[in-house]
Each structure stands twice: as structure tokens, then as C-alpha cells.
Coordinates of C-alpha atoms in Angstrom, one line a residue:
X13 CA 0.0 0.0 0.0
X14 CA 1.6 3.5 -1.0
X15 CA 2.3 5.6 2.2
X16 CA 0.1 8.8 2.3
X17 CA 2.0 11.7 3.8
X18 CA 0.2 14.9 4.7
X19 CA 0.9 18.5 3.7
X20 CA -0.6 21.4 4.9
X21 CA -0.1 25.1 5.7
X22 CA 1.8 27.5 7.6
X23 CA -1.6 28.7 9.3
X24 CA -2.0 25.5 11.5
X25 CA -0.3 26.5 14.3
X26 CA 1.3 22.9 14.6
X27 CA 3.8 23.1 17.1
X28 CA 7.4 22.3 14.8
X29 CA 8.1 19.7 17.3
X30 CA 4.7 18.0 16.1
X31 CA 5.6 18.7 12.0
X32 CA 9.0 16.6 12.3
X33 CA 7.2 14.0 14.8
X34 CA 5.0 13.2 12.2
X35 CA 6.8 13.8 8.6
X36 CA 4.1 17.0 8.0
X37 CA 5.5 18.8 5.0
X38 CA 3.9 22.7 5.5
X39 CA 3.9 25.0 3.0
X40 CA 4.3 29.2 4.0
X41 CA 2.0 31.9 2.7
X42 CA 3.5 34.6 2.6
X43 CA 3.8 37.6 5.3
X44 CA 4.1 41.1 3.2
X45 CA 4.6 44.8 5.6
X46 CA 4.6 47.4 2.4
X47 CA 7.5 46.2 0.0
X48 CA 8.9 43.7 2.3
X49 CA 7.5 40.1 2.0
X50 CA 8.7 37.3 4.3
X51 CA 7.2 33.4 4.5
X52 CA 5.4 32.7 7.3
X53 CA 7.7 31.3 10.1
X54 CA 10.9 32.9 9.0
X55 CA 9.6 35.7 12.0
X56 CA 9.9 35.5 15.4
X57 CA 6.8 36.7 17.6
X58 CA 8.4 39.3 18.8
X59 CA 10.4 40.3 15.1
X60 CA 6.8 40.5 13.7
X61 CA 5.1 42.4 16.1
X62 CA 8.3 44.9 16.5
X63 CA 7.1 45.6 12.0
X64 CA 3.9 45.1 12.7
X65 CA 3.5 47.8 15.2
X66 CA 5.1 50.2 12.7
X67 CA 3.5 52.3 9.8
X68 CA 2.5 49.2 7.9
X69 CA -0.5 47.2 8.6
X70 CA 0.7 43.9 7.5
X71 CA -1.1 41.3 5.1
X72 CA -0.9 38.2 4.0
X73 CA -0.7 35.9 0.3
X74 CA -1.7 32.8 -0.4
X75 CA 1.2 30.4 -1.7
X76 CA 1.4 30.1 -5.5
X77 CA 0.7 27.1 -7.4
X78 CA 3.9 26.4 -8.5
X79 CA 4.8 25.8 -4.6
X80 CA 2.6 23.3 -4.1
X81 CA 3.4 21.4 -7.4
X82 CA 7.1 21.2 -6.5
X83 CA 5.7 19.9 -3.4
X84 CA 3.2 17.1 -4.3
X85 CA 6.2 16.5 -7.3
X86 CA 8.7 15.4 -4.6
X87 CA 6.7 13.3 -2.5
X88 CA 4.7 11.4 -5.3
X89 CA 7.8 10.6 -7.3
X90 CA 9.1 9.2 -3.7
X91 CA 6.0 6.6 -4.0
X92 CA 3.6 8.4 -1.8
X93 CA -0.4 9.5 -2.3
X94 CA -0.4 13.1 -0.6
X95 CA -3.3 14.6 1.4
X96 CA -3.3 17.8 1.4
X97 CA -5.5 19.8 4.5
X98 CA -5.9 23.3 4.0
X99 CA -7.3 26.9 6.2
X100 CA -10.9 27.3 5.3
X101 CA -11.8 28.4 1.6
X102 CA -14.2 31.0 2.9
X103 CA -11.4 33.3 4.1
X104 CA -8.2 32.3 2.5
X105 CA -7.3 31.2 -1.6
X106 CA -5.3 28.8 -0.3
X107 CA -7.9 26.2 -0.9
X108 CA -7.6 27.2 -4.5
X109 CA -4.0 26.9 -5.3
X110 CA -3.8 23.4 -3.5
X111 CA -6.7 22.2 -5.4
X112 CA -5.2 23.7 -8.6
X113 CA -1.9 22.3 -8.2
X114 CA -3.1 19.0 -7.3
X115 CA -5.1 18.6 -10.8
X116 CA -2.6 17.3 -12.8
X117 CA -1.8 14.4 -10.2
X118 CA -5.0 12.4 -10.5
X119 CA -5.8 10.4 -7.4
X120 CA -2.4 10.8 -5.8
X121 CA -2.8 13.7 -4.5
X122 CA -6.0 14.9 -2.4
X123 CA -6.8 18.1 -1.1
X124 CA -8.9 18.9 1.7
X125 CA -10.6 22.1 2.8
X126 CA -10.4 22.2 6.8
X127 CA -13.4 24.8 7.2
X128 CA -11.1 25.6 10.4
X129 CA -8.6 28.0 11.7
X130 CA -5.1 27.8 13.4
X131 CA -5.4 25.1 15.8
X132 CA -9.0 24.1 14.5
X133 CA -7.3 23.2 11.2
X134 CA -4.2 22.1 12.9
X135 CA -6.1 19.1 15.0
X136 CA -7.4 17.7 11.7
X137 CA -3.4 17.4 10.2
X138 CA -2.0 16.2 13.1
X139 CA -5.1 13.9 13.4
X140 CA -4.6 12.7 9.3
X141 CA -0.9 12.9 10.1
X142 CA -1.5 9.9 12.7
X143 CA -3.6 7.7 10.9
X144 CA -1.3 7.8 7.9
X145 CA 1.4 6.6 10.1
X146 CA -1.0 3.5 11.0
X147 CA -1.4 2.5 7.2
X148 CA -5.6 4.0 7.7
X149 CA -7.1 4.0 3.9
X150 CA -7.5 7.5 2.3
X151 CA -11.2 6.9 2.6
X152 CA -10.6 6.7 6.4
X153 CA -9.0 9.3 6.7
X154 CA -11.0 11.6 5.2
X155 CA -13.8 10.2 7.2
X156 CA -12.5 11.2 10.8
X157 CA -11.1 14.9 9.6
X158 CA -14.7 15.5 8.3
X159 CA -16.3 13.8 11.6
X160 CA -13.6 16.2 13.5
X161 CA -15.0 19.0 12.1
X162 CA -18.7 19.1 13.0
X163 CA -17.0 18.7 16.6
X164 CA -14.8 21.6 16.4
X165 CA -15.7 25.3 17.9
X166 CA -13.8 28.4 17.6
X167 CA -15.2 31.3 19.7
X168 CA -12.9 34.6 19.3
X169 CA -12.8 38.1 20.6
X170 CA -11.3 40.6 19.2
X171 CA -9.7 43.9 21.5
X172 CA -9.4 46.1 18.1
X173 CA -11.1 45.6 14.4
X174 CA -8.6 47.7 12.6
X175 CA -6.6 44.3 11.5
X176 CA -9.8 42.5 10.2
X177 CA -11.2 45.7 8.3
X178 CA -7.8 46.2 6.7
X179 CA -7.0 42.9 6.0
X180 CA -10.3 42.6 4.0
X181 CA -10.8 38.5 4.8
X182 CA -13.8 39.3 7.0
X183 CA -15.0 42.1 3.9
X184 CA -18.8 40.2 4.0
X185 CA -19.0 40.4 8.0
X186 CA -18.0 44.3 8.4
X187 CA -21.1 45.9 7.2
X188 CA -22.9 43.6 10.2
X189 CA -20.3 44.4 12.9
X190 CA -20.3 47.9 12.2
X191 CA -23.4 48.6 12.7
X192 CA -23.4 46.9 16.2
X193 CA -20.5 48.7 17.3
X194 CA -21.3 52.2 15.9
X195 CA -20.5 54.8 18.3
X196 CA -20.6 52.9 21.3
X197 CA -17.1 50.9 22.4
X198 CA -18.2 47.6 22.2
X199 CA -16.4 44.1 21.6
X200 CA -16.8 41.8 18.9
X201 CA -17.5 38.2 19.0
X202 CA -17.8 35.8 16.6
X203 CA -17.6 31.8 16.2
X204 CA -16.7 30.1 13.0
X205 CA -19.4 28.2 11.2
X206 CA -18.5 25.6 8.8
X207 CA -15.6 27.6 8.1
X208 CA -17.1 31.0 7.8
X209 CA -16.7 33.9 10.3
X210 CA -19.8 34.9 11.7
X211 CA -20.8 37.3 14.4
X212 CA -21.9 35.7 18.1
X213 CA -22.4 38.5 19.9
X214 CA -21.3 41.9 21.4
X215 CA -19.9 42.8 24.9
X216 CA -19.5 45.9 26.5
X217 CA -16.2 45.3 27.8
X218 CA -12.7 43.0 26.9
X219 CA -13.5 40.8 30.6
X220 CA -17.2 40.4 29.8
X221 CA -16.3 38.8 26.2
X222 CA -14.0 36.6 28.0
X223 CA -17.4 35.4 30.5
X224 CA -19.3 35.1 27.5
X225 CA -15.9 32.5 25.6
X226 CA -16.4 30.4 29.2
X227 CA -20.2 29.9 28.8
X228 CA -20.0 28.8 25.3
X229 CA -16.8 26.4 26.0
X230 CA -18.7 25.3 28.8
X231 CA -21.9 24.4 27.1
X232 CA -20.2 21.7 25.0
X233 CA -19.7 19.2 27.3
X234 CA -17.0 16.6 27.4
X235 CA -13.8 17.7 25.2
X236 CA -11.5 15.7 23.2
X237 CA -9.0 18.8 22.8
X238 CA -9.2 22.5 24.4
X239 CA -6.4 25.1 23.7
X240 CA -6.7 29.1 24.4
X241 CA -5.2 31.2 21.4
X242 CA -4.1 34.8 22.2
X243 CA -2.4 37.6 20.2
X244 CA 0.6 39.3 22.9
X245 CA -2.2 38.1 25.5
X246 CA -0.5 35.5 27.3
X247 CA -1.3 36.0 31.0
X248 CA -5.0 36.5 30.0
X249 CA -4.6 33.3 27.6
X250 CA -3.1 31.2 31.1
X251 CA -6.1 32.9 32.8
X252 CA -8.7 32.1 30.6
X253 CA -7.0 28.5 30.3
X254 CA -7.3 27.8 33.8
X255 CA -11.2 28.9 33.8
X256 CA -12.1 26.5 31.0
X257 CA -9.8 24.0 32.5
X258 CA -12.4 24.0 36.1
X259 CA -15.4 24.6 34.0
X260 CA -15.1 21.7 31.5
X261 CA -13.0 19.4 33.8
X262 CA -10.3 19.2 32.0
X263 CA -6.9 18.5 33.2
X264 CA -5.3 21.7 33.3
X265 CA -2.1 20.2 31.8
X266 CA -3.6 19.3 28.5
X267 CA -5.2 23.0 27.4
X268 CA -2.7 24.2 25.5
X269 CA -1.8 27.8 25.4
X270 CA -0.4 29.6 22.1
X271 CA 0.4 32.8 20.7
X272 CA -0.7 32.4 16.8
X273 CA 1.6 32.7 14.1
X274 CA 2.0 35.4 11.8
X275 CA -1.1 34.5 9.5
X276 CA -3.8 34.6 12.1
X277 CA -2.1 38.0 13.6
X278 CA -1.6 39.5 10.7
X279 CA -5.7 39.3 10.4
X280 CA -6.6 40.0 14.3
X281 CA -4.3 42.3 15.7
X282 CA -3.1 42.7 19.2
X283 CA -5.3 41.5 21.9
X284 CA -6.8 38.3 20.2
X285 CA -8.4 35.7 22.7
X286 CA -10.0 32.7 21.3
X287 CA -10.7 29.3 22.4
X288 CA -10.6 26.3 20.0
X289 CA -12.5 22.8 21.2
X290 CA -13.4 19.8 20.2
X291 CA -16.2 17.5 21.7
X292 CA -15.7 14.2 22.1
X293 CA -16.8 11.8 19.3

């Protein structure tokens, strides 16, 4: 049976430790401040938000084709059937290149929409990553990523909209969020719906968005992964953490807390706090 390896994007959030664990190849979109373009990774936190809190409000590119062909090129002509697992199609063309690239390839190469985000779309390589390691069919595969996804939840708030506006990924939701928020200083949040961004609710203040995360998280029940994202937020990511942790029973050990990469911050700005979940199946 021909080994299926997995290849996603730099948007995942995977831990590096995890990507050479499980032989992930990931592929960067790109990280552009004005003139100056960068591939996603090659910043550290702190490099990136020492540009991005400069003149420049930063952006972000899609990988082109060509990237992905040299890609799927390399690992089919090693023998392999590729799976490819990419950041939602709703906000990103990422989708788009990977499926183009993969058309010449016929069956050997597969590409997946994640209809998730960071971590969200992350869980569902690492998951595919695993059960190619076990020999499990395509088929299979694709099975459990798509039953992983109905489980998944990503509630965000967001301390400032300027990133999202200028960014223009979120272009359908504005019109909706600024007319909640006109005039009065309110925060935004919203929950991804098979893989679209759409708007939750409104707080009047950062802490009472965060009370608002917990009851969702809460609601869910019994969690097969729990993880706090945050944008130069860590002690508030730790807090909020330890809250879900008590509410949901969760060992406090396994809710991982993460500062997201340059693609998601490039989009939310400073003062990001999310929570991404997944029930148990």
C-alpha cells in the first residue's frame, strides 16, 4: 500500500516539534509589511510584532501554485499518495492553489478544505498525520477529519477591528459588525461556522467577552481537545486556560496555550483571545 503523507499550511499553528514528529511537510503563505515580503515562520513573535506595530498594517498571500506542485512533485515521485488539509476556503485562496496544483496528479494527490482555523485546522493534520502513520485508507482518513470537524468550535474576541477591516478577509461580516458597534465601544465576537466567520455576539467590555468564551466552551460538554489562542495576551490566555480548565474538567495540563503565528495575527491584531474545542466523538 503506498504511504500517504500529509501537507498542509503554515496557518495551522502545529507546534514544529509536532511537524518533524509526524513527517508534515507545510507549505508558507507569505507575510508582506509594504514592499517587504517574508514566508510565514521565518519571523519570530516578537520580530513580527516589532514591524507590525510600525506604519505598515501587515497582510498576508496565499502560496502560488507552483509551490505546491514542486511539493506534491517530490513526495509522489518518492511513491507516496499526498493529502493535502488546507485553512478554510471561505477566508483564504489557499484552498484554491492546492486544489489547482493537485489537478494534474490524479488520485495521488487529495486536497482537503479544513473549514477551520489555526489550531481548529491544525487538529485535523495532526489527526490525518497519525492515521497515515497507521497505514488507515484515504477513505478513512477523510472520514475522521470530516467527523472532527462538526466537533470543532472556535469562539474569538477581538480587542481592536482595525486588522480584520484592513486585511479585507472578513470584507462580508464588516457591514454587520459595524453597525453593532457604531458609536458605542463595544467588543466583537464571533464563532466560526463551517468555516465561515460569523458574528456571536457583542460585549460591553474585553473581561465580559472573555465570561461570554467560558459559557460557550462550557456548554459543549466533554472535550477531546481544548487550547486558548491569544495575540501578545499570554497571561490573559493562562487565565482564561485555567477557567475552562475548572469549567469543562479538564486536566489543566492538556489546554494548550499559544500565541498564533503570523497569518492569524496579521488578520486579528493585538489582543486576540479565542478558544478552540473539540467535543468528544
Amino acid at each position: 500500500m503506498d504511504q500517504i503523507r500529509i501537507v498542509t499550511d503554515s496557518s495551522a499553528d502545529i507546534p514544529p516539534q509536532v511537524v518533524r514528529e509526524l513527517g508534515i511537510t507545510v507549505v508558507p503563505l507569505a507575510v508582506i509589511f509594504g514592499e517587504r515580503t517574508f514566508d510565514d515562520g521565518a519571523l519570530s513573535h516578537d520580530e513580527f510584532w516589532r514591524l507590525a506595530r510600525g506604519p505598515v498594517t501587515p497582510k498576508t498571500s496565499q502560496p502560488p501554485i507552483g509551490v505546491f506542485e514542486r511539493v506534491y512533485r517530490q513526495l509522489v515521485d518518492a511513491g507516496h499518495r499526498v493529502l493535502c488539509i488546507t485553512l478554510t476556503s471561505h477566508h483564504s485562496g489557499t484552498f484554491g492553489c492546492a486544489w489547482g496544483a493537485a489537478e494534474g496528479f490524479g488520485d495521488r494527490v487529495v486536497v482537503e478544505d479544513s473549514r477551520a482555523l489555526s489550531l481548529g485546522h491544525g487538529w485535523q493534520v495532526i489527526r490525518a498525520a497519525r492515521l497515515a502513520l497507521q497505514g488507515v485508507s484515504m477513505e478513512a482518513i477523510l472520514s475522521a477529519l470530516r467527523a472532527m470537524r462538526e466537533r470543532t468550535h472556535f469562539f474569538i474576541e477581538f480587542d481592536s477591528l482595525h486588522n480584520l477591516r484592513h486585511g479585507g478577509r472578513a470584507s462580508k461580516l464588516m457591514p454587520a459588525i459595524d453597525r453593532l458597534t457604531h458609536a458605542l465601544n463595544l467588543k466583537v465576537l464571533i464563532n466560526l461556522v463551517d468555516g465561515e466567520l460569523k458574528i456571536l455576539g457583542v460585549a460591553r467590555s474585553y473581561q465580559k467577552g472573555i465570561e461570554r468564551i467560558k459559557e460557550e466552551v462550557a456548554r459543549l460538554g466533554p472535550l477531546e481537545h481544548l487550547a486558548v489562542a491569544h495575540t501578545r495576551r499570554p497571561d490573559m490566555g493562562a487565565e482564561l486556560a485555567n477557567a475552562l480548565a475548572a469549567l469543562t474538567r479538564t486536566p489543566r495540563a492538556n489546554v494548550l496555550v499559544f500565541e498564533t503565528g503570523a497569518v492569524i495575527s496579521c488578520h486579528a491584531g493585538e489582543g486576540l483571545i479565542a478558544a478552540v474545542a473539540v467535543q468528544v466523538g
